[in-house]
C-alpha atoms as one frame of an Amber mdcrd trajectory, in Angstrom:
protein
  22.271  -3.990  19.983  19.153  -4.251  18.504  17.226  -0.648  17.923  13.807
  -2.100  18.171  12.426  -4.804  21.323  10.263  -7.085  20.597   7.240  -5.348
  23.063   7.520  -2.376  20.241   7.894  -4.415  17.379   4.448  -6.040  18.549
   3.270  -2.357  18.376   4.782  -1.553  14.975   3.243  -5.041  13.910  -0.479
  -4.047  15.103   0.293  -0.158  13.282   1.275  -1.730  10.067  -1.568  -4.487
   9.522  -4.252  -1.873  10.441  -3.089   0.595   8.492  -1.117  -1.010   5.136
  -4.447  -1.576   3.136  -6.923   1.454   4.954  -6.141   4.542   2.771  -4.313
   6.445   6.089  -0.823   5.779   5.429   0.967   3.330   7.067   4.455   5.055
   6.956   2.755   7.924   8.745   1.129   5.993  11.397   4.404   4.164  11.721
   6.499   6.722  12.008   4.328   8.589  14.522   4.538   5.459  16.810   8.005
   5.089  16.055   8.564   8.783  17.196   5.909   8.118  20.471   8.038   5.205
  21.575  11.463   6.937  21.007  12.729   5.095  18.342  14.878   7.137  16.041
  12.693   7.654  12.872  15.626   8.238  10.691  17.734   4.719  11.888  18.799
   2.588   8.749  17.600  -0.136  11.206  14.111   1.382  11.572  13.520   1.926
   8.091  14.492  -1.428   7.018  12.535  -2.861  10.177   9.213  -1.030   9.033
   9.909  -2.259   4.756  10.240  -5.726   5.895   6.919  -6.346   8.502   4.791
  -5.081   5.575   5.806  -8.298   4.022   3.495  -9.455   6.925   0.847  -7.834
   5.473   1.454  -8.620   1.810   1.072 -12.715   2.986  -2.242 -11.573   4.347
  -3.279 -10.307   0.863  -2.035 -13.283  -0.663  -4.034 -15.703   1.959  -7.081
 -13.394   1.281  -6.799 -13.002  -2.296  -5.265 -16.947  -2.923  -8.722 -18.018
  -5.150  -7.918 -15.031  -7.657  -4.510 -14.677  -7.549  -4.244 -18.599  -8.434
  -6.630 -18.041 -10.868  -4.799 -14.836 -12.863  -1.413 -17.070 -12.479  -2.577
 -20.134 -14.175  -4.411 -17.758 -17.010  -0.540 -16.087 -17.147   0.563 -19.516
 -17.573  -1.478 -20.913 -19.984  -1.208 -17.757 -22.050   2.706 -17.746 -22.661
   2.160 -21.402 -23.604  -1.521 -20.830 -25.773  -1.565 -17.734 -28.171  -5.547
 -18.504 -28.132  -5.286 -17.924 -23.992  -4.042 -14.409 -24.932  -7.088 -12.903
 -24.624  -8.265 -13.687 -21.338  -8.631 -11.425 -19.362  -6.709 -12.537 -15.880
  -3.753 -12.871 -19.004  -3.497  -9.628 -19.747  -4.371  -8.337 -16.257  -0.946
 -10.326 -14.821   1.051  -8.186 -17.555  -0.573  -5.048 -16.539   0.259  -5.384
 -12.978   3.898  -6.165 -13.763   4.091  -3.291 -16.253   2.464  -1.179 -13.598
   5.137  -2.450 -10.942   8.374  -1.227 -13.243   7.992   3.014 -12.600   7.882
   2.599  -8.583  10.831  -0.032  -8.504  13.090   2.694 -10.848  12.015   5.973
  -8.302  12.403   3.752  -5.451  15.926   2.994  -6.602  16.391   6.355  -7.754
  15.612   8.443  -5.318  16.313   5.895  -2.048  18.605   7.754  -0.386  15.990
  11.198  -0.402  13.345   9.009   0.595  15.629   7.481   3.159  16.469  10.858
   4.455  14.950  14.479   3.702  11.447  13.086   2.703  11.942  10.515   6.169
  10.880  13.493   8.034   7.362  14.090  10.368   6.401  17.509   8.838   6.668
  15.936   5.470   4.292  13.055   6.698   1.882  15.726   8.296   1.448  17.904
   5.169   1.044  15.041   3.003  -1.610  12.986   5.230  -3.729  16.310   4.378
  -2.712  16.967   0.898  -3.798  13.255   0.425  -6.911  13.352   2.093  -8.181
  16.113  -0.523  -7.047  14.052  -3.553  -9.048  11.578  -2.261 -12.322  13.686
  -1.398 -12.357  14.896  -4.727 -11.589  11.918  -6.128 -14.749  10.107  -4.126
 -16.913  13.177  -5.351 -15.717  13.417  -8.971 -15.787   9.420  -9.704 -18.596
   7.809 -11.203 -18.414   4.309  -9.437 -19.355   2.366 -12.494 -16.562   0.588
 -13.953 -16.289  -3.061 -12.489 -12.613  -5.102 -12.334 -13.260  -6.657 -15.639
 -13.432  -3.256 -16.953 -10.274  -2.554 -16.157  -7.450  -2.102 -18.874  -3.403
  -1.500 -19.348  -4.162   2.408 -19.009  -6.101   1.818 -15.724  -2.962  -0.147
 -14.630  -0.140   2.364 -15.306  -1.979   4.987 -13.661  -2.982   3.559 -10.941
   0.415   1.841 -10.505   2.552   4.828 -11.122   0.253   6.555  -8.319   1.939
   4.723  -6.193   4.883   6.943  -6.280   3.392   9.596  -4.325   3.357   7.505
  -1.351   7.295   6.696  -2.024   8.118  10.200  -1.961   5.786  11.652   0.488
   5.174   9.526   3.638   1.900  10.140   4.789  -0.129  10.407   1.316  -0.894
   6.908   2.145  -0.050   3.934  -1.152  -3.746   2.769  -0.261  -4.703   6.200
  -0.976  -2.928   7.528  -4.015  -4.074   4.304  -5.812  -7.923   3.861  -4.720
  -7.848   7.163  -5.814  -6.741   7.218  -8.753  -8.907   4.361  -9.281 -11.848
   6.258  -9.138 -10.658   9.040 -10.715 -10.916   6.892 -13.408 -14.569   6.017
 -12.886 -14.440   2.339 -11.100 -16.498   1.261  -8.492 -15.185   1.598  -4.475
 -14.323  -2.178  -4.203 -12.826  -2.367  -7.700 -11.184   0.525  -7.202  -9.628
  -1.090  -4.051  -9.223  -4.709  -4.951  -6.794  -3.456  -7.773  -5.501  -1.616
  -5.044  -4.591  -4.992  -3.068  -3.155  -6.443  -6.436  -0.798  -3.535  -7.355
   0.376  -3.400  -4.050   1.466  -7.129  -3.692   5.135  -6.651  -6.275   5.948
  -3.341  -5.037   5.789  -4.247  -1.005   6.978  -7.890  -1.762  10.126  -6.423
  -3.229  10.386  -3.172  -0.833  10.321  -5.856   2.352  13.239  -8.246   0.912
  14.929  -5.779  -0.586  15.315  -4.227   2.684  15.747  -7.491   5.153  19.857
  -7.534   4.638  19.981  -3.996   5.829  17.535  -4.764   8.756  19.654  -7.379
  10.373  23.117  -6.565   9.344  22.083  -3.026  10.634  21.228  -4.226  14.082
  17.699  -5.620  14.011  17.529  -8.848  15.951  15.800 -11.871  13.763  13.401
 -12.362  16.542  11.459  -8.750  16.814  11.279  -8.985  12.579   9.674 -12.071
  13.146   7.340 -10.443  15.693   6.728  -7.720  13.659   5.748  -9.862  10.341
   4.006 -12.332  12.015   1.713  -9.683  14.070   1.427  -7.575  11.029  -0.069
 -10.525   9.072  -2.791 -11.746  11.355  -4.184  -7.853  11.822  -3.906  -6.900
   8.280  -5.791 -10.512   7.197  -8.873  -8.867   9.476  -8.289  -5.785   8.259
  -8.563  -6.565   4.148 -11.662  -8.209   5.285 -13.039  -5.661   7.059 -12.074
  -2.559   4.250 -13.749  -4.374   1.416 -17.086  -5.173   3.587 -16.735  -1.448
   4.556 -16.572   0.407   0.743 -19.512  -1.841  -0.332 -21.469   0.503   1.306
 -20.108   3.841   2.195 -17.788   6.334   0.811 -14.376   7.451   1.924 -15.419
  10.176   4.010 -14.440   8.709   7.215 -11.241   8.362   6.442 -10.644  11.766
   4.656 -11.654  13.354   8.290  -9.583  11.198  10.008  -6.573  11.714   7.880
  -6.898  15.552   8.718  -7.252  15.165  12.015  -4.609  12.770  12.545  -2.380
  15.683   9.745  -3.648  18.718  12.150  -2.870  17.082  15.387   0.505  15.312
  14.338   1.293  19.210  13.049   0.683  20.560  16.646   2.848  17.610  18.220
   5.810  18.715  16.179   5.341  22.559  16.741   5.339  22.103  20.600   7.997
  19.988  20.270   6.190  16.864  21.596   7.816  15.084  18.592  10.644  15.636
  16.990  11.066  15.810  12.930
């Protein structure tokens, strides 16, 4: 039997497109709903159910994104076939993001059973959704917003890229997060800080999602609440992108630092009254 209907894979759907791209972990949020509607956390079935809707979300970015990303691909293109086209910059930048893809494939292959099971767990997700929020305060505060995308370089793109192992290990920290983060950490602006964000993330949760979709059906998951999932995760996370980009033109991070906490600090108080379990 399936582990997940398709009424809760609607609801896992609407979790993951809001909160893939906001820097407020979508693991977290997913796992919290997951342990709200009784569905075992820890299920092979529900970890391969929640890798593959996210490749919902990653369509969205591609939809959004389709202008740029076309334009970086044909730049990659004529570059392997032009020396001269070398030194563009979308030629370069499709390297980078490739290079910057390579350390979270190797942990997430490394350490999948962990993540899979010890690092699975709510408390984990609950002390990291804070820890993550003050990374990303002081990295708001510290950050001097004035690097654009074009400013961006190979350095930029391993850091960033490799932040995005935090979020592997400790559910909750938030991929979004750990990467706008370190983005302005290094001094660029909010939205270029986030569009490379969007960019870095499209490999690693492309990969995660099909990697993942033979152990989602051949461990129980019917074909028809993945579809849900994906297909309701897409449409939300399309208004979503739109809305986050619109959103760090003009203000900081603040809003979601609180949030985070509160959502760390009440999720912590579930789990020690036994609401939820681990």
């Amino acid at each position: 039997m399936s582990t997940i209907g398709i009424g809760q894979a609607a609801v896992l759907g609407i979790v993951e497109g809001v909160t893939e791209f906001l820097p407020v972990s979508s693991t977290g949020h997913l796992k919290i709903t997951e342990g709200l509607m009784g569905i075992p956390v820890g299920d092979k079935a529900v970890v391969a159910f929640t890798a593959v809707i996210q490749v919902g979300a990653i369509a969205a970015v591609l939809v959004y994104f389709s202008k740029d990303i076309a334009r970086i691909l044909k730049a990659w293109g004529r570059g392997l076939a032009d020396r001269e086209e070398r030194y563009h910059h979308d030629y370069k930048f499709a390297w980078w993001v490739i290079y910057a893809t390579i350390p979270i494939v190797v942990v997430g292959l490394a350490a999948k059973p962990l993540i899979e099971s010890t690092l699975a767990s709510l408390w984990v997700v609950a002390g990291s959704l804070i820890v993550g929020s003050g990374l990303m305060w002081a990295a708001d505060q510290m950050g001097r917003h004035k690097r654009g995308e074009d400013d961006t370089g190979l350095k930029d793109a391993m850091l960033v890229g490799c932040s995005q192992i935090l979020a592997l290990l400790f559910p909750g920290f938030s991929r979004s997060g750990a990467t706008i983060s370190t983005g302005l950490i290094l001094d660029l602006e909010r939205v270029a800080a986030t569009r490379l964000s969007f960019f870095l993330g499209i490999p690693a949760l492309t990969g995660a999602g099909l990697y993942e979709l033979k152990d989602a059906v051949g461990a129980g998951v019917d074909l028809l609440p993945l579809a849900v999932g994906t297909v309701v995760s897409f449409a939300v996370a399309y208004a979503s992108i739109a809305w986050l980009l619109k959103f760090v033109a003009k203000h900081s991070f603040n809003a979601f630092v609180i949030y985070r906490i509160a959502v760390g600090v009440l999720l912590f108080g579930l789990l020690g009254t036994g609401v939820l379990a681990a």
